[in-house]
XYZ file of C-alpha atoms in Angstrom:
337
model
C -79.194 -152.830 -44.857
C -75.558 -151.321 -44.591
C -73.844 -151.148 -47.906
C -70.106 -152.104 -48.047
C -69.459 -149.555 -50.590
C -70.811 -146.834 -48.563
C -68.785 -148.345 -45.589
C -65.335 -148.199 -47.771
C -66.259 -144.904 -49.032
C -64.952 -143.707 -45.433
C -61.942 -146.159 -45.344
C -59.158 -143.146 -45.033
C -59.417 -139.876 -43.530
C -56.792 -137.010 -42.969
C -56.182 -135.958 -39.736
C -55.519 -132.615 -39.722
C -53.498 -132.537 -36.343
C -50.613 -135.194 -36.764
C -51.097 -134.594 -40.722
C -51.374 -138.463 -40.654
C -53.279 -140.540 -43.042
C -55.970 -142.748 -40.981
C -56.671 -146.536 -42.440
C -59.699 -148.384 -41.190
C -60.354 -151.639 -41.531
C -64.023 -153.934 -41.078
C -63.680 -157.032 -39.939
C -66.840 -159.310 -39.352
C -66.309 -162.983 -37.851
C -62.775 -162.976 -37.997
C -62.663 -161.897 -42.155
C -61.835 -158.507 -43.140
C -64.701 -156.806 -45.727
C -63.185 -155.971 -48.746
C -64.475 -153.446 -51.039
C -66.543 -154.167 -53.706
C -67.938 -152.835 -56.899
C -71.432 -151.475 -56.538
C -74.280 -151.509 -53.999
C -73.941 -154.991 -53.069
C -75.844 -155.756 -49.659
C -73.479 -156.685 -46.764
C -75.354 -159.355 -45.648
C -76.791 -160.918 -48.880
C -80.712 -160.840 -49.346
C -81.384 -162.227 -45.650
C -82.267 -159.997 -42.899
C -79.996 -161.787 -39.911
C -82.265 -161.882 -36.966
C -79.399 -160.529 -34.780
C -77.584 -157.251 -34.888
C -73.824 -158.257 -36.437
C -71.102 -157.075 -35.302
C -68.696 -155.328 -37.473
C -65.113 -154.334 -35.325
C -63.738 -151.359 -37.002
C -59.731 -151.021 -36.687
C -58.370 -147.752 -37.347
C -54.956 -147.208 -37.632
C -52.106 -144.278 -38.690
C -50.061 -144.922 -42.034
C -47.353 -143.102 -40.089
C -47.589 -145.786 -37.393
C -47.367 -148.572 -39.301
C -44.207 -147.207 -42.077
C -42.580 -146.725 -38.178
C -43.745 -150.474 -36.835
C -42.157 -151.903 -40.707
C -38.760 -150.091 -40.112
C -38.594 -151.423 -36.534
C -35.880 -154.629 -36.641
C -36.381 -157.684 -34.535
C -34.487 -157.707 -31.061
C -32.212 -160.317 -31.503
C -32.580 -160.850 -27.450
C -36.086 -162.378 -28.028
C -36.062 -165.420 -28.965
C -39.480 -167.715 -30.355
C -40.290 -171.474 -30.482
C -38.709 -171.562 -34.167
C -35.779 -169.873 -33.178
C -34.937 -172.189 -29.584
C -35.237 -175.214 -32.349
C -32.688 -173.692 -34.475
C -30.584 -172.889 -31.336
C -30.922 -176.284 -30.297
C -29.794 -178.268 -33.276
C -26.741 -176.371 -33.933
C -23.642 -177.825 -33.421
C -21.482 -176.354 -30.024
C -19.906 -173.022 -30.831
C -16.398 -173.038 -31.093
C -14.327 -171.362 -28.746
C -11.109 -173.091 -28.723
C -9.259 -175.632 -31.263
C -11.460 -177.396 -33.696
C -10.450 -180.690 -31.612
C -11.738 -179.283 -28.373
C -15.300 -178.275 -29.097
C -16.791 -179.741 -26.368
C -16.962 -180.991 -22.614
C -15.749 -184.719 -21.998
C -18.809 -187.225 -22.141
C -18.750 -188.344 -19.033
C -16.842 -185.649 -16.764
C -18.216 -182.503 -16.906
C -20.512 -179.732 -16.471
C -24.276 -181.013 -16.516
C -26.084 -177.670 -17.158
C -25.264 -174.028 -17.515
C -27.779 -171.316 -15.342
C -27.006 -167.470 -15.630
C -28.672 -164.871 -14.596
C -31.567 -162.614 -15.722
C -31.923 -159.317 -16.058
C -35.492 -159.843 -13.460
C -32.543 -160.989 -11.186
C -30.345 -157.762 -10.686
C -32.538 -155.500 -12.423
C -31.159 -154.445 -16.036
C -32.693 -154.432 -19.252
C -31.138 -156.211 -22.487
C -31.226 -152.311 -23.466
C -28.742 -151.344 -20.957
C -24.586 -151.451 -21.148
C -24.501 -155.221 -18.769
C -23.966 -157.738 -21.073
C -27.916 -159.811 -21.457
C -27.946 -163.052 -20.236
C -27.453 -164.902 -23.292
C -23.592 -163.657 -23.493
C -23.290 -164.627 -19.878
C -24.114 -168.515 -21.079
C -22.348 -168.667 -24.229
C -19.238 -167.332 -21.376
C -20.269 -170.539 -19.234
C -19.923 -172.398 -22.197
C -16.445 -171.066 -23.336
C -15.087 -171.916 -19.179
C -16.486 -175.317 -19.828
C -15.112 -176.296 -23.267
C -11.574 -174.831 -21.579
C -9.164 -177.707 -22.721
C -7.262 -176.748 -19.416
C -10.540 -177.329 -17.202
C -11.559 -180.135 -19.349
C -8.079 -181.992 -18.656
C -8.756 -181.273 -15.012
C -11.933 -182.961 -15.063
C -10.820 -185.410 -16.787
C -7.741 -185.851 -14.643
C -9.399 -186.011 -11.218
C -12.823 -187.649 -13.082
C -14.997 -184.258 -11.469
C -18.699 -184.098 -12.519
C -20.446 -180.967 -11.589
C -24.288 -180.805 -11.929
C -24.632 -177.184 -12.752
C -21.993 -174.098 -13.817
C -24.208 -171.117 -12.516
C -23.735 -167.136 -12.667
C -23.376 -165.800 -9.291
C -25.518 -162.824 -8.286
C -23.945 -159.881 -8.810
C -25.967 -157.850 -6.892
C -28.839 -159.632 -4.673
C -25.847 -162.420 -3.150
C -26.048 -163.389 0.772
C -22.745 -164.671 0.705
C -21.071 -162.180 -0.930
C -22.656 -159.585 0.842
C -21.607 -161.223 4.003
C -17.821 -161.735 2.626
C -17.476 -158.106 1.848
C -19.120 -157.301 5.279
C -16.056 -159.010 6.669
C -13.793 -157.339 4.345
C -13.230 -159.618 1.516
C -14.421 -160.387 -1.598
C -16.474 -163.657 -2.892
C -15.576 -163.920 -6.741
C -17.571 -167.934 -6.473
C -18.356 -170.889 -4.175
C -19.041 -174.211 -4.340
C -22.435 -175.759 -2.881
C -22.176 -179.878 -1.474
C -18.717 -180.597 -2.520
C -19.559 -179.889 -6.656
C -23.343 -180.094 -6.925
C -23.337 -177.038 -7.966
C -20.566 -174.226 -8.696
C -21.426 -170.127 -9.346
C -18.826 -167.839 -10.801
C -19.062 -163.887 -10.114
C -18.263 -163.307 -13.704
C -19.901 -159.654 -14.121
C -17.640 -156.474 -13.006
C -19.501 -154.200 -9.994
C -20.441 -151.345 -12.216
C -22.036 -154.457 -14.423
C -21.117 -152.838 -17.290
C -19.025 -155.714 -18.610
C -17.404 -158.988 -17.459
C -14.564 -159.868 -15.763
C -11.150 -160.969 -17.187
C -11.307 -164.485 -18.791
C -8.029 -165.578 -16.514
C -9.591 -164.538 -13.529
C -12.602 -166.426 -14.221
C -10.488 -169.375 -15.038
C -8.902 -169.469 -11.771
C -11.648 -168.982 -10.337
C -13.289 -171.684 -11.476
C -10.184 -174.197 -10.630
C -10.644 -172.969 -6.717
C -14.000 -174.051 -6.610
C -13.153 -177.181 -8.362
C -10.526 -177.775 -5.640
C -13.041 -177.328 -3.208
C -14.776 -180.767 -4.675
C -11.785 -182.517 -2.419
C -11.178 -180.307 0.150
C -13.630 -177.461 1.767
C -10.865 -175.605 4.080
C -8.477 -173.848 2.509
C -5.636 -175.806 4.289
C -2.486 -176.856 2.800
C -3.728 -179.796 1.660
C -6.418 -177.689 -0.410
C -3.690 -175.381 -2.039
C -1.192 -178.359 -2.956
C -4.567 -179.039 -5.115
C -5.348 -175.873 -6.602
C -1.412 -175.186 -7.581
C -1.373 -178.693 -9.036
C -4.276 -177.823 -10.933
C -3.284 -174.359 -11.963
C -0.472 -176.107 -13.604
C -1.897 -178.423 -15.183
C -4.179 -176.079 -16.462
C -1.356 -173.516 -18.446
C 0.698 -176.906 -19.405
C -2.432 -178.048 -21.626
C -2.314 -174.698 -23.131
C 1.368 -174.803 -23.797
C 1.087 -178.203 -25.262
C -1.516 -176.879 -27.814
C 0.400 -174.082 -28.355
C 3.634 -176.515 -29.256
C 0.881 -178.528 -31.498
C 0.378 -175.422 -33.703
C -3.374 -176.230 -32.993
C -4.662 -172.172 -34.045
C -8.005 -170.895 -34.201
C -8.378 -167.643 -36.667
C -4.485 -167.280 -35.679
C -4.360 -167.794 -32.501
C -3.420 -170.430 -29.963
C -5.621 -171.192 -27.086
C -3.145 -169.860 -24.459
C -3.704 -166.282 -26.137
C -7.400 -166.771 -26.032
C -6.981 -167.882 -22.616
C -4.580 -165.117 -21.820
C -1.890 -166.720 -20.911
C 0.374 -166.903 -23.179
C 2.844 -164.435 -21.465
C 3.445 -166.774 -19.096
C 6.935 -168.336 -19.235
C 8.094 -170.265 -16.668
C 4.729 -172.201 -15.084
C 6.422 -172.869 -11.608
C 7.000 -169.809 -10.685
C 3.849 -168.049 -12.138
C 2.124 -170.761 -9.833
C 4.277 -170.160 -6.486
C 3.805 -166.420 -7.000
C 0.152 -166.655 -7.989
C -0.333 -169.085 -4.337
C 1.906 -166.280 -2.427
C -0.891 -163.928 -2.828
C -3.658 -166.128 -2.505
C -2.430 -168.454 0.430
C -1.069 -165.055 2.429
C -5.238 -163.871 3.327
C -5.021 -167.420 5.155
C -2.124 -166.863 7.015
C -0.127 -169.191 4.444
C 2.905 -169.535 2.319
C 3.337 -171.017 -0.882
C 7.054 -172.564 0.127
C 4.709 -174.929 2.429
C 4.136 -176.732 -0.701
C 6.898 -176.392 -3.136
C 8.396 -179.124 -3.048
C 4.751 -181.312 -4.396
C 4.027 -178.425 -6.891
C 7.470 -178.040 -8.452
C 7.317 -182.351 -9.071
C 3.983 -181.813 -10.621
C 5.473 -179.504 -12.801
C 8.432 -181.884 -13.580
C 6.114 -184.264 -14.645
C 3.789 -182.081 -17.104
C 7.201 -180.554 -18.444
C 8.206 -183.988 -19.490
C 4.953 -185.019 -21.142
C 5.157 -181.707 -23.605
C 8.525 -182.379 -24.396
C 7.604 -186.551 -25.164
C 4.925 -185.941 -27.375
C 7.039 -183.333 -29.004
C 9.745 -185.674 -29.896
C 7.340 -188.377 -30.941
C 6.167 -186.409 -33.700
C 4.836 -183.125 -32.544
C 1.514 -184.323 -33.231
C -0.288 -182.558 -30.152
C -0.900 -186.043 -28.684
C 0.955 -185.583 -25.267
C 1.950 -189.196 -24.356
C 3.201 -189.948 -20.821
C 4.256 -192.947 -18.862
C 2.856 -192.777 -15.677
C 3.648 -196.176 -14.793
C 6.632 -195.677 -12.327
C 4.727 -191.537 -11.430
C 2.504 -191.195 -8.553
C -0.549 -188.872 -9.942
C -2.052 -185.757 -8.620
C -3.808 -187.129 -6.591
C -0.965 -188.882 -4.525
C 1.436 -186.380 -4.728
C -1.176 -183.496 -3.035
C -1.766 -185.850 -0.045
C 1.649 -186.376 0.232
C 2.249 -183.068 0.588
C-alpha cells in the first residue's frame, strides 16, 4: 500500500515562477495525515476493499503570511458579535440622564438603508449602514424630540432612512421643483428621514435632520401644511431648543459639552425669533407667513421661558418645574390659533 512517509516526503515544493513555497496537506475522512516516523502502512495491515480517498490541499506560504496579516472588517458582523451588540447598554449620545427614548412614547424600531439599496460598498466614502442607525438612534434619544413625544404622547412604529437614490416621492418632488428631505406614512406609522447628502459621501447636518424630523412629527396631527400645521411645528421647534437651553442652564455636560452644542444650537439666542424667521422661509413655498401665527408661538415661548427660569430659582437642579394649572397646553393654544 501507499506509505505516509513517502507521501510527506513531497509535502513542500518550490515553485520556481512566483518563488513561493508550496504546502500540501492529506486529509482522509475529515483528519489530516500527519507524518510519521518510518514505513508505517497508511491503512494498517488491512487491505480496505474500496479505493480511499485521500483530498490533497495545496496551498502558497506566501498566501497564507498575506491571509494572517489581513484584519477583520469591522462591517461584518457574526452570531457572537450581534449577542454582544445586543446586550450592551444604549450608547450615549447626550447627558448621562437622557440615554434613552421614553418607555412608552417613542420610536418602536430603527430601519436604514443598505448598501444593496443605492448601490455602495462599506469600501466606498458613504457612510455603511451601521453609522446611519447609530444616527437614528442619536435623533431618537434627542432630549428635545423626546420632550416632544412626551409632550403630545406621539408613538411612531418605525424611524426609517429614506432612499437616497431609488425614492418615488422624492423623485417626483424634485420633478416639480422641490426637494423631499422626509415624509410621514398613515399619520406616524412610519417616518423616513433623507439623512445622506446627494454626492452620498457623508450625511447631512444634525440640525437639519432635527427639524426635519419635528415636521414629520407635526404631520402626526395635521397632513396639510395649513396654518394650523405650522402653529404646531413652531410650537414644537421651540420646545425643542428650550429643552436644550434648560440642560444647558443645568450644567448637564457630556466630554465638555452641553447638548445644545452637540445639537448645534447653541448659537441660538433669542428662541422666538430664530423660530419666526426659521417659519418665514419655510411657510413662504406655501404661500404663507409666519406673522399668521405669532401671536400662539410667541405665548408658547412665554410659557417655556418661565419654566427655565422656575426650575432655575428652585435650585438649578435641571428639574424644570411648571404650573400648568391656570396654562392652556400646546395642544390648545395651536388650535386656537
Amino acid at each position: 500500500g501507499t506509505l505516509l512517509a513517502a507521501e510527506h516526503s513531497n509535502s513542500s515544493n518550490n515553485n520556481d515562477e512566483g518563488n513561493d513555497t508550496i504546502l500540501f496537506k492529506l486529509l482522509y475522512k475529515g483528519k489530516q495525515l500527519q507524518q510519521q516516523k518510518g514505513d508505517i502502512p497508511l491503512f494498517g495491515t488491512k487491505i480496505p476493499k474500496k479505493i480511499p480517498k485521500i483530498l490533497v490541499l495545496a496551498t502558497g506560504q506566501n498566501q497564507i503570511l498575506y491571509i494572517q496579516q489581513k484584519k477583520s472588517d469591522p462591517t461584518i458582523r457574526g452570531f457572537s458579535n450581534s449577542n454582544q451588540e445586543s446586550s450592551k447598554k444604549t450608547e450615549q449620545y447626550w447627558s448621562p440622564n437622557n440615554t434613552s427614548q421614553d418607555k412608552t412614547y417613542k420610536f418602536c424600531r430603527f430601519e436604514t438603508c443598505s448598501w444593496q439599496s443605492f448601490g455602495h460598498r462599506p469600501t466606498d466614502e458613504t457612510p455603511h449602514a451601521f453609522a446611519a442607525l447609530r444616527l437614528l438612534g442619536k435623533l431618537a434619544t434627542d432630549p428635545g424630540i423626546v420632550a416632544i413625544m412626551k409632550e403630545r404622547e406621539l408613538v411612531v412604529n418605525t424611524l426609517g432612512e429614506m432612499d437616497p437614490v431609488d425614492d418615488r416621492l422624492m423623485q417626483k418632488k424634485e420633478e416639480e421643483g422641490g426637494c423631499l428631505l422626509g415624509y410621514n406614512t398613515n399619520a406616524g406609522l412610519r417616518i423616513d428621514i433623507k439623512l445622506r447628502t446627494d454626492d452620498l459621501k457623508a450625511f447631512r447636518p444634525y440640525p437639519e435632520l432635527a427639524s426635519t424630523l419635528i415636521h414629520e412629527l407635526s404631520h402626526n396631527w395635521v397632513s396639510d401644511h395649513n396654518l394650523l400645521f405650522w402653529t404646531n411645528f413652531g410650537q414644537m421647534r421651540a420646545e425643542y431648543i428650550h429643552t436644550h437651553v434648560a440642560s444647558a442652564l443645568s450644567l448637564q455636560l457630556v466630554n465638555g459639552k452641553t447638548t445644545a452644542d452637540i445639537a448645534g444650537i447653541a448659537q441660538i439666542k433669542d428662541v422666538y425669533k430664530f423660530c419666526m424667521k426659521e417659519l418665514e422661509v419655510d411657510m413662504s413655498q406655501h404661500r404663507l407667513h409666519p406673522r399668521m401665527i405669532a401671536s400662539a408661538i410667541r405665548e408658547r415661548c412665554r410659557e417655556l421661558d418661565k419654566k427655565v427660569s422656575l426650575g432655575q430659582r428652585l435650585g438649578g437642579s435641571g428639574d424644570i418645574v411648571s404650573n400648568n394649572s391656570n396654562k392652556k397646553n400646546s395642544r390648545e393654544l395651536a388650535f386656537a390659533a
